[in-house]
PDB file of C-alpha atoms in Angstrom:
ATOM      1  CA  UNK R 669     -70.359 -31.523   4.173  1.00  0.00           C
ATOM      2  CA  UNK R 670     -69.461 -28.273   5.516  1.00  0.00           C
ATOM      3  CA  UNK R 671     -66.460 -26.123   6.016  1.00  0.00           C
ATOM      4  CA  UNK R 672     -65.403 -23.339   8.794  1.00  0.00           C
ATOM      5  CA  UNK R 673     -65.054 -19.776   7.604  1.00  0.00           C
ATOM      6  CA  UNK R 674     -62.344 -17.914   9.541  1.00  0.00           C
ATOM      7  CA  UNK R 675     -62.234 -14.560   9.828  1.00  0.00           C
ATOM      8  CA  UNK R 676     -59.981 -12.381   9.405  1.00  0.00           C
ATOM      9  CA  UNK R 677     -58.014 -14.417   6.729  1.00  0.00           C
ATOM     10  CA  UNK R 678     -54.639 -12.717   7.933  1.00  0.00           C
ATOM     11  CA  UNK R 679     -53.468 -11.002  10.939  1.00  0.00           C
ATOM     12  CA  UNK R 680     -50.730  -8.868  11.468  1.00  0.00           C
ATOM     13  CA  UNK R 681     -49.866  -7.561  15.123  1.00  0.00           C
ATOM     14  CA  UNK R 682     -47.054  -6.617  17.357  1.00  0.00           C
ATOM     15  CA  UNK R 683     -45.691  -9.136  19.938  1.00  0.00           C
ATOM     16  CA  UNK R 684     -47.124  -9.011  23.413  1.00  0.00           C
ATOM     17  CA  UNK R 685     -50.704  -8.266  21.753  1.00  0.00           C
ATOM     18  CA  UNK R 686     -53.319 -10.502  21.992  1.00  0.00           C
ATOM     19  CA  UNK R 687     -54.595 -12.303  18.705  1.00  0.00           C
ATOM     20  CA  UNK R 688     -58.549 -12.764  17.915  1.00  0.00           C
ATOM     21  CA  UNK R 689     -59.701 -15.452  14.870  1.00  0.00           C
ATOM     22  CA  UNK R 690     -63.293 -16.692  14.167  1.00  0.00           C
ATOM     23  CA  UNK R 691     -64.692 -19.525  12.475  1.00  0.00           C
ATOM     24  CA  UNK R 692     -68.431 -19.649  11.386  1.00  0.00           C
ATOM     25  CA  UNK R 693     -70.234 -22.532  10.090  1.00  0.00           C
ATOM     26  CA  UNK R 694     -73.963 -23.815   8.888  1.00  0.00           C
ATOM     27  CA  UNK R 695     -75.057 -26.936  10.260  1.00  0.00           C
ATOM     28  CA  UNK R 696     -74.934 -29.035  13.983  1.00  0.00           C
ATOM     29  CA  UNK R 697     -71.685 -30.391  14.818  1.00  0.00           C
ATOM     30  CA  UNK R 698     -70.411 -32.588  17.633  1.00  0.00           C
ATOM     31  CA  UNK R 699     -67.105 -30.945  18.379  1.00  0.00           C
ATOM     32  CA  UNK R 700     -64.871 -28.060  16.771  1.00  0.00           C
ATOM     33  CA  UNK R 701     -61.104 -28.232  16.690  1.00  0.00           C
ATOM     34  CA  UNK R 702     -58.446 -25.599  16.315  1.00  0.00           C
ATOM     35  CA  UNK R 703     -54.871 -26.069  14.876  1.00  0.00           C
ATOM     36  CA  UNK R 704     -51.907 -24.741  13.851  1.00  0.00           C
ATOM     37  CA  UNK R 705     -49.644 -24.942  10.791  1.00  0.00           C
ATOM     38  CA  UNK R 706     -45.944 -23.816  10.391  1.00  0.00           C
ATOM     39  CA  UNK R 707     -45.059 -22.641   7.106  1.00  0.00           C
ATOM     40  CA  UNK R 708     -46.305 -25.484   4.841  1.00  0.00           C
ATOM     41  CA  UNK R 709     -45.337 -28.377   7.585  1.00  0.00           C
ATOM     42  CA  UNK R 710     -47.865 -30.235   9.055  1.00  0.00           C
ATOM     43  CA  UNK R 711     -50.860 -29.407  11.436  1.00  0.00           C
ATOM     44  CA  UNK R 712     -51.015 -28.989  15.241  1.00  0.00           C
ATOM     45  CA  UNK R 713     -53.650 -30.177  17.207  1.00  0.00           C
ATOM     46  CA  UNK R 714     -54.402 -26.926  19.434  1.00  0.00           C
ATOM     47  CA  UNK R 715     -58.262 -27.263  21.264  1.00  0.00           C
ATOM     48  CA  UNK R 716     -60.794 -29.818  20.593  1.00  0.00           C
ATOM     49  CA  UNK R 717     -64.260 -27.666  21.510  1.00  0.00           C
ATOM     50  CA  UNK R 718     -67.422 -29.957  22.075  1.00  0.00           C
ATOM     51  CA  UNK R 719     -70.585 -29.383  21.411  1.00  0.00           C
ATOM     52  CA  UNK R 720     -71.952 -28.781  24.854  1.00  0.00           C
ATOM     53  CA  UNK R 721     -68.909 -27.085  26.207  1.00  0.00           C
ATOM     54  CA  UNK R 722     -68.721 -23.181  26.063  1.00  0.00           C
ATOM     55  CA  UNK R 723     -65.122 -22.099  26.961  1.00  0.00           C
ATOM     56  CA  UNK R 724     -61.798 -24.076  26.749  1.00  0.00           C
ATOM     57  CA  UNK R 725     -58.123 -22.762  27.627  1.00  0.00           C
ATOM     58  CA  UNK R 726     -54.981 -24.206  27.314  1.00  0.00           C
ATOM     59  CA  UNK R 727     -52.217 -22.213  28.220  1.00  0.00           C
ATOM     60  CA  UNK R 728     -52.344 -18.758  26.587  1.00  0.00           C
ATOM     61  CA  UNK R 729     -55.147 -19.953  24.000  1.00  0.00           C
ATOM     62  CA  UNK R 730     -58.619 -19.605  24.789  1.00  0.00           C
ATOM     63  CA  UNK R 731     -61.215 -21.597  22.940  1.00  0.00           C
ATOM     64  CA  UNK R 732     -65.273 -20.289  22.784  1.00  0.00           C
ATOM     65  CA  UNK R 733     -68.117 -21.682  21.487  1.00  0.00           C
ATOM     66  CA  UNK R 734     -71.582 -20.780  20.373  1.00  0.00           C
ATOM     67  CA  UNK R 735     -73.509 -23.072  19.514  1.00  0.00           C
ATOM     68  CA  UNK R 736     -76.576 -20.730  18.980  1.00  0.00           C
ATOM     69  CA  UNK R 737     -74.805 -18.671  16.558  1.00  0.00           C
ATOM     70  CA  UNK R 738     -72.949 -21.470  14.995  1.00  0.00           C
ATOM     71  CA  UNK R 739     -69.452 -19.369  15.974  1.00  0.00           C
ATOM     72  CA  UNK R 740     -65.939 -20.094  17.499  1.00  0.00           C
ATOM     73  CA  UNK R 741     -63.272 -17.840  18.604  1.00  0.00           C
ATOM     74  CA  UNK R 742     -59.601 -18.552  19.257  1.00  0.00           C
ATOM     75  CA  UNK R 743     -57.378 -16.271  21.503  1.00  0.00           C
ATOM     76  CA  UNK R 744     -53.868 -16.396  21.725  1.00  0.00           C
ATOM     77  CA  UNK R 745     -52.792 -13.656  24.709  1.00  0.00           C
ATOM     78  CA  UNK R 746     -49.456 -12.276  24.939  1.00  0.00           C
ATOM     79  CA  UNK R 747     -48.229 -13.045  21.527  1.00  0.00           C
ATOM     80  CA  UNK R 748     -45.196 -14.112  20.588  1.00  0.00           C
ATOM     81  CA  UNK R 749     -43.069 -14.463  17.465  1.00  0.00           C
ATOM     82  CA  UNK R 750     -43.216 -18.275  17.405  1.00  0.00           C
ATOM     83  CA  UNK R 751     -47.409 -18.183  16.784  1.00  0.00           C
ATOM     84  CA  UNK R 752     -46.422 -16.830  13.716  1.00  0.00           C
ATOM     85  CA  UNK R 753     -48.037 -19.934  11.519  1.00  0.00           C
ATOM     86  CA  UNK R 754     -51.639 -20.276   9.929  1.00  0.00           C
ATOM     87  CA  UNK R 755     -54.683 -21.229  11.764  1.00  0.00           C
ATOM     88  CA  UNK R 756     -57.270 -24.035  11.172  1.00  0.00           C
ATOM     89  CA  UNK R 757     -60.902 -24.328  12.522  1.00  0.00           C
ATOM     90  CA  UNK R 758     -62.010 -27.892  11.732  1.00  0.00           C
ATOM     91  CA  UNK R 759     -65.549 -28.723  11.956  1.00  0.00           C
ATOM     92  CA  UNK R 760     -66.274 -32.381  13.428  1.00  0.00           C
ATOM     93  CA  UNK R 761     -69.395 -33.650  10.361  1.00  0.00           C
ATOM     94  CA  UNK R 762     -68.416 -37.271  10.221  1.00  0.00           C
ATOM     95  CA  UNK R 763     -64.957 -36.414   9.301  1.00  0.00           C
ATOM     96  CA  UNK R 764     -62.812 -33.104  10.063  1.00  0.00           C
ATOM     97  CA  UNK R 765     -63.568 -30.300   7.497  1.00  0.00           C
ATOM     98  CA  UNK R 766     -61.094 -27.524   7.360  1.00  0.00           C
ATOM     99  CA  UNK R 767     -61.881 -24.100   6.473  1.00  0.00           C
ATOM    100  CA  UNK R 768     -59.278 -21.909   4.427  1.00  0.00           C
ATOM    101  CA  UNK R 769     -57.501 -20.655   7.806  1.00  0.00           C
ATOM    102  CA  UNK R 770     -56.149 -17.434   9.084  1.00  0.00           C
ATOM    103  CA  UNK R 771     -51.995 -16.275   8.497  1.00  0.00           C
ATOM    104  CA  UNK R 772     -50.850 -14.953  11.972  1.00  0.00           C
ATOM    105  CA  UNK R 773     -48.337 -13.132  12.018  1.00  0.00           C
ATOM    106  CA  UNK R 774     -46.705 -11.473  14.823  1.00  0.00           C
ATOM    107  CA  UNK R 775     -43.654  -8.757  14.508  1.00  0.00           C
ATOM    108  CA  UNK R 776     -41.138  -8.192  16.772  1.00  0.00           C
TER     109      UNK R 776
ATOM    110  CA  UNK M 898     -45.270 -42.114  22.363  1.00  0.00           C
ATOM    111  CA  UNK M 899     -44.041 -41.531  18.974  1.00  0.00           C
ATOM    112  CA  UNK M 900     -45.814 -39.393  16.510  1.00  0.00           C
ATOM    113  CA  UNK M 901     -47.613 -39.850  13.527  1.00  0.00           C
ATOM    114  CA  UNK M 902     -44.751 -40.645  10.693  1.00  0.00           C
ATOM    115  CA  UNK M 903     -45.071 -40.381   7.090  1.00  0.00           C
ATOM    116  CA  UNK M 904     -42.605 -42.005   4.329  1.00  0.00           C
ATOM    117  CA  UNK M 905     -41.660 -40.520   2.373  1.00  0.00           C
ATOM    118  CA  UNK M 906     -41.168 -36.546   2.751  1.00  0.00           C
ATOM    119  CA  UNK M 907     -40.042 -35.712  -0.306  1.00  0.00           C
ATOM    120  CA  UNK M 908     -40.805 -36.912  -3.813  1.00  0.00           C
ATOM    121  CA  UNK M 909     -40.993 -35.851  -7.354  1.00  0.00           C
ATOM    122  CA  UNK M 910     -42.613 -38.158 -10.591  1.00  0.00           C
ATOM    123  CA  UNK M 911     -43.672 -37.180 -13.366  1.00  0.00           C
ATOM    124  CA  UNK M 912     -47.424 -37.215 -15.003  1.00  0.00           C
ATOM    125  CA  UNK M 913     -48.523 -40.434 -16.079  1.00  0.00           C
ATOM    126  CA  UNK M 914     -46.614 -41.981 -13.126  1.00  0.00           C
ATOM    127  CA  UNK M 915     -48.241 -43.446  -9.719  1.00  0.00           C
ATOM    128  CA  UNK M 916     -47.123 -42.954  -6.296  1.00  0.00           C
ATOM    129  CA  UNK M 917     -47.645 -44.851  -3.044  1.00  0.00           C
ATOM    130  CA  UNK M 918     -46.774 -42.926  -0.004  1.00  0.00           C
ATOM    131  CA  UNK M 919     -47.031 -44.741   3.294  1.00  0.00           C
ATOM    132  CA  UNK M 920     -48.459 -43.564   7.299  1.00  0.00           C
ATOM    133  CA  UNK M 921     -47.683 -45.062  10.375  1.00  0.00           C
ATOM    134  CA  UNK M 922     -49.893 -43.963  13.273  1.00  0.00           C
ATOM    135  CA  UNK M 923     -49.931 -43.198  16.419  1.00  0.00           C
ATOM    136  CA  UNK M 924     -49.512 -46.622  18.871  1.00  0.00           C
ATOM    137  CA  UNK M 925     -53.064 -47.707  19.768  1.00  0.00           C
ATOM    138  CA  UNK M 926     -54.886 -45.264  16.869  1.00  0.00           C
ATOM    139  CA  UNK M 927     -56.859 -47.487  14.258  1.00  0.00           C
ATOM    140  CA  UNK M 928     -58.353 -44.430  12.568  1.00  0.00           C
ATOM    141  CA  UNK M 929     -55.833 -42.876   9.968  1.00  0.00           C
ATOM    142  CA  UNK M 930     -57.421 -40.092   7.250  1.00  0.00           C
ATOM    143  CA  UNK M 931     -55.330 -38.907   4.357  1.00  0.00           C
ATOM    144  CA  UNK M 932     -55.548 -34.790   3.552  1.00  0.00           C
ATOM    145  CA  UNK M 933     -54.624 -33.213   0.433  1.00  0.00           C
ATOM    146  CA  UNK M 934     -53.486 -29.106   0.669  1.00  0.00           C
ATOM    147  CA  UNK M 935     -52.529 -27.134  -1.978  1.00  0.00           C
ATOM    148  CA  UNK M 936     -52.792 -23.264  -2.096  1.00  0.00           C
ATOM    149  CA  UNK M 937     -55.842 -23.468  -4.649  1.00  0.00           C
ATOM    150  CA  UNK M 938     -58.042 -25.647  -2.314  1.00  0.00           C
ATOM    151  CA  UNK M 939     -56.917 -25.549   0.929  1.00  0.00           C
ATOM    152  CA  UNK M 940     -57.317 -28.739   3.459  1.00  0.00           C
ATOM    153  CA  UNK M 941     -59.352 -31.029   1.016  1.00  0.00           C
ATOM    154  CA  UNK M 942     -59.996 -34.749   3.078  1.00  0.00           C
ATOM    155  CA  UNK M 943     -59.340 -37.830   1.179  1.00  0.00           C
ATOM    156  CA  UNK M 944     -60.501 -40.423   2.808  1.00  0.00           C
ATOM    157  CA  UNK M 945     -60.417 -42.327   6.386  1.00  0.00           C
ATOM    158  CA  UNK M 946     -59.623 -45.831   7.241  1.00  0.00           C
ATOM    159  CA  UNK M 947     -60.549 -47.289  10.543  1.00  0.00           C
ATOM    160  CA  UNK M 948     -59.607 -51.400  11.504  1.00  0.00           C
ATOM    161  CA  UNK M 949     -58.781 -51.496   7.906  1.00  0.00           C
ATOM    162  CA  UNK M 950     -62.065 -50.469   6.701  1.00  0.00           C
ATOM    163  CA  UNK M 951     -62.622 -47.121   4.250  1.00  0.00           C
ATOM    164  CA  UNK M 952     -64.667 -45.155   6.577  1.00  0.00           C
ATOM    165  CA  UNK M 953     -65.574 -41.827   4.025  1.00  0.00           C
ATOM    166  CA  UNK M 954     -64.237 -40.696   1.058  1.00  0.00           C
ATOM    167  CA  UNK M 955     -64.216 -37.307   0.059  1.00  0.00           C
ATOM    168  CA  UNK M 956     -64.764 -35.902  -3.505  1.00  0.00           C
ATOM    169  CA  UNK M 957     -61.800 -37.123  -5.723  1.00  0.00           C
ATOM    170  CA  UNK M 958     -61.238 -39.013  -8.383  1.00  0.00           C
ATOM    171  CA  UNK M 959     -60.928 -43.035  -8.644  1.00  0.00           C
ATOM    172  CA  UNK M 960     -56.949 -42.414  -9.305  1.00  0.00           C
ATOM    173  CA  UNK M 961     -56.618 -41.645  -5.435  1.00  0.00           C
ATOM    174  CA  UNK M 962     -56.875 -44.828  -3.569  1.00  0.00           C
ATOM    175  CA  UNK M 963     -55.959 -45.840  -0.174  1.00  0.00           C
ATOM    176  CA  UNK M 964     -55.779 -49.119   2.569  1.00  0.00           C
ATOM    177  CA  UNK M 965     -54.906 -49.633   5.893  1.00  0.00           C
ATOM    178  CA  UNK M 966     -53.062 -53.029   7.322  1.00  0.00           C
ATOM    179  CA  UNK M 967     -53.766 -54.844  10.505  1.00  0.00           C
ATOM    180  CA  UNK M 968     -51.338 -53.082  12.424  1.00  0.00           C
ATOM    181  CA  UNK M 969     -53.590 -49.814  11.577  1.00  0.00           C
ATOM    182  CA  UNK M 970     -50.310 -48.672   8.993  1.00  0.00           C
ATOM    183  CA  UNK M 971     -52.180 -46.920   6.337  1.00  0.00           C
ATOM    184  CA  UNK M 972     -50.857 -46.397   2.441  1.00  0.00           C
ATOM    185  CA  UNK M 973     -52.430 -43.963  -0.274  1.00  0.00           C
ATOM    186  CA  UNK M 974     -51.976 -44.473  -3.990  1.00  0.00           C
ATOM    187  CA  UNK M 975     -52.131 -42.057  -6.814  1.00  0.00           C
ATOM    188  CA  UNK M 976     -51.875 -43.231 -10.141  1.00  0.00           C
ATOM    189  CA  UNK M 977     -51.421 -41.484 -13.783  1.00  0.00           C
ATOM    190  CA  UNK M 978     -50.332 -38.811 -11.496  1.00  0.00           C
ATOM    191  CA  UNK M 979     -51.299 -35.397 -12.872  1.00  0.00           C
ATOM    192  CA  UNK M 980     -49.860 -31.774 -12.452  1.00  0.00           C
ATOM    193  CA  UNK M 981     -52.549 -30.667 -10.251  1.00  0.00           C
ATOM    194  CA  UNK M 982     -52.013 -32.951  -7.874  1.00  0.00           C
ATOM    195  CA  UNK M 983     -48.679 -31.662  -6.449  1.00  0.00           C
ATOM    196  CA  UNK M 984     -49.318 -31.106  -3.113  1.00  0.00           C
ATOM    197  CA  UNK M 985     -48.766 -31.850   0.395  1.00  0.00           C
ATOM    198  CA  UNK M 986     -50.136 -34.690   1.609  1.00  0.00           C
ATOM    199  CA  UNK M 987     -51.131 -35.301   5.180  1.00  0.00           C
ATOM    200  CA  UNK M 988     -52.591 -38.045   7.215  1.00  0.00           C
ATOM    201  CA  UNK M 989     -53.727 -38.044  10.702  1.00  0.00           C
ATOM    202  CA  UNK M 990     -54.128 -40.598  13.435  1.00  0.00           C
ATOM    203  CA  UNK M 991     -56.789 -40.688  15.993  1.00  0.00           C
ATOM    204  CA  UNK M 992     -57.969 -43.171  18.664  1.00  0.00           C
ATOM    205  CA  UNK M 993     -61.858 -42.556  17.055  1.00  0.00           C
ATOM    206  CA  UNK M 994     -63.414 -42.642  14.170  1.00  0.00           C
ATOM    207  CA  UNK M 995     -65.235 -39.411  12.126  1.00  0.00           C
ATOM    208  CA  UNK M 996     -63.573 -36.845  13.244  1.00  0.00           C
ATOM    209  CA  UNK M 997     -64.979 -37.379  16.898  1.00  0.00           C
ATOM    210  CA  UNK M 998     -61.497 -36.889  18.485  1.00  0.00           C
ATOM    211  CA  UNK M 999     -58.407 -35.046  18.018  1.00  0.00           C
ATOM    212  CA  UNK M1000     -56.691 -36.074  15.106  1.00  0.00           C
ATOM    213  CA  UNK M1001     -52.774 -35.948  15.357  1.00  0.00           C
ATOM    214  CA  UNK M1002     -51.092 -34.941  12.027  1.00  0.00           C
ATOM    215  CA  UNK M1003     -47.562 -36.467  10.805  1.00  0.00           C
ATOM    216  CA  UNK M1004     -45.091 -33.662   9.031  1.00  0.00           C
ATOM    217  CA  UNK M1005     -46.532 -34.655   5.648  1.00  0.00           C
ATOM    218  CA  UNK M1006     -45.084 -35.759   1.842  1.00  0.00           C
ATOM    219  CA  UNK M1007     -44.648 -33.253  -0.572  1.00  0.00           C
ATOM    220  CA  UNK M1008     -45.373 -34.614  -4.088  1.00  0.00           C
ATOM    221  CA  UNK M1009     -44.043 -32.496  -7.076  1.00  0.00           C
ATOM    222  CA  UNK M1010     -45.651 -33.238 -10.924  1.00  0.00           C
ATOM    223  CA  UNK M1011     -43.018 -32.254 -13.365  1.00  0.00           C
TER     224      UNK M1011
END
């Protein structure tokens, strides 16, 4: 099985900036998810990305996908001190594989 | 809808011990997958039950061992518990098998090997 590869593995930026992550990967998959972990609690479900779908949004988080260079980006705009958590791409391969995830954090 | 709940939230044994820690899904969600994070290894899956049945299993040992009841209620056991495998464990919920749908995650039990 496979595992994302975000990128950068931590972010640090000011609040009101806009926050940029990647995950890569190797093989097909049929969907990509994104979520979101507080400080060693458990996981939030953020975008679920399929295969044949290029762009996703859900509030101030932007999902993209390409398929053709096996890549996914997550946006958050307007940052704010509560997205301060860790950040999951999980790659849909007959069961979700998690990559190591990226620390956000945002200052005041 | 109530969330994902896991039982307990805390616990600490010691090596040589075994632990059963216990998932309740989501109403309606027959697939329930167990997760393993530590800071070593990251996100590691377990396994995944769906109507009772072991769907996949990921690489660990025969110690780690799981089930899942009629009413979808899914349990994972560790036994001879070793040091290494403090960690928080997390199961998810989700109305489809593999993967193929979002999973919703419960707040997790953190096990502690003294």
């Amino acid at each position: 099985s496979q595992q994302g590869e975000e990128d950068p593995q931590a972010l640090s930026i000011q609040e009101g900036e806009n926050a940029t992550m990647n995950c890569s990967y190797k093989t097909s998959i049929n969907n990509l998810q994104w979520y979101r972990q507080n400080s060693g609690r458990g996981l939030v479900h953020l975008i679920l990305i399929r295969s044949n779908e290029r762009e996703k949004h859900s509030g101030r988080l932007r999902v993209t996908l390409d398929t053709s260079k096996k890549s996914s980006s997550l946006l958050i705009t307007a940052s704010r001190a509560a997205d301060t958590a860790s950040y999951f791409c999980a790659l849909n391969d007959y069961k979700l594989s998690f990559g190591a995830g990226t620390t956000v954090t945002v200052r005041a | 809808k109530a969330g994902v709940t896991q039982t307990p939230r805390y616990l600490i044994k010691t090596r040589g011990q075994q632990v059963t820690l216990s998932c309740s899904p989501i109403s309606g969600h027959r697939s329930v997958s167990w997760y393993q994070q530590t800071p070593g290894q990251g996100l590691q899956f377990l396994f995944e039950y769906f109507s009772e049945t072991q769907r996949n299993k990921g690489n660990f040992p025969g110690r780690f061992s799981g089930r899942q009841f009629s009413n979808s209620r899914s349990e994972m056991n560790v036994s001879t518990l070793e040091l290494g495998d403090s960690a928080l464990y997390l199961c998810a919920s989700s109305s489809l098998a593999g993967g193929q749908d979002t999973q919703y995650f419960g707040p997790g039990t953190r096990l502690t090997v003294l």
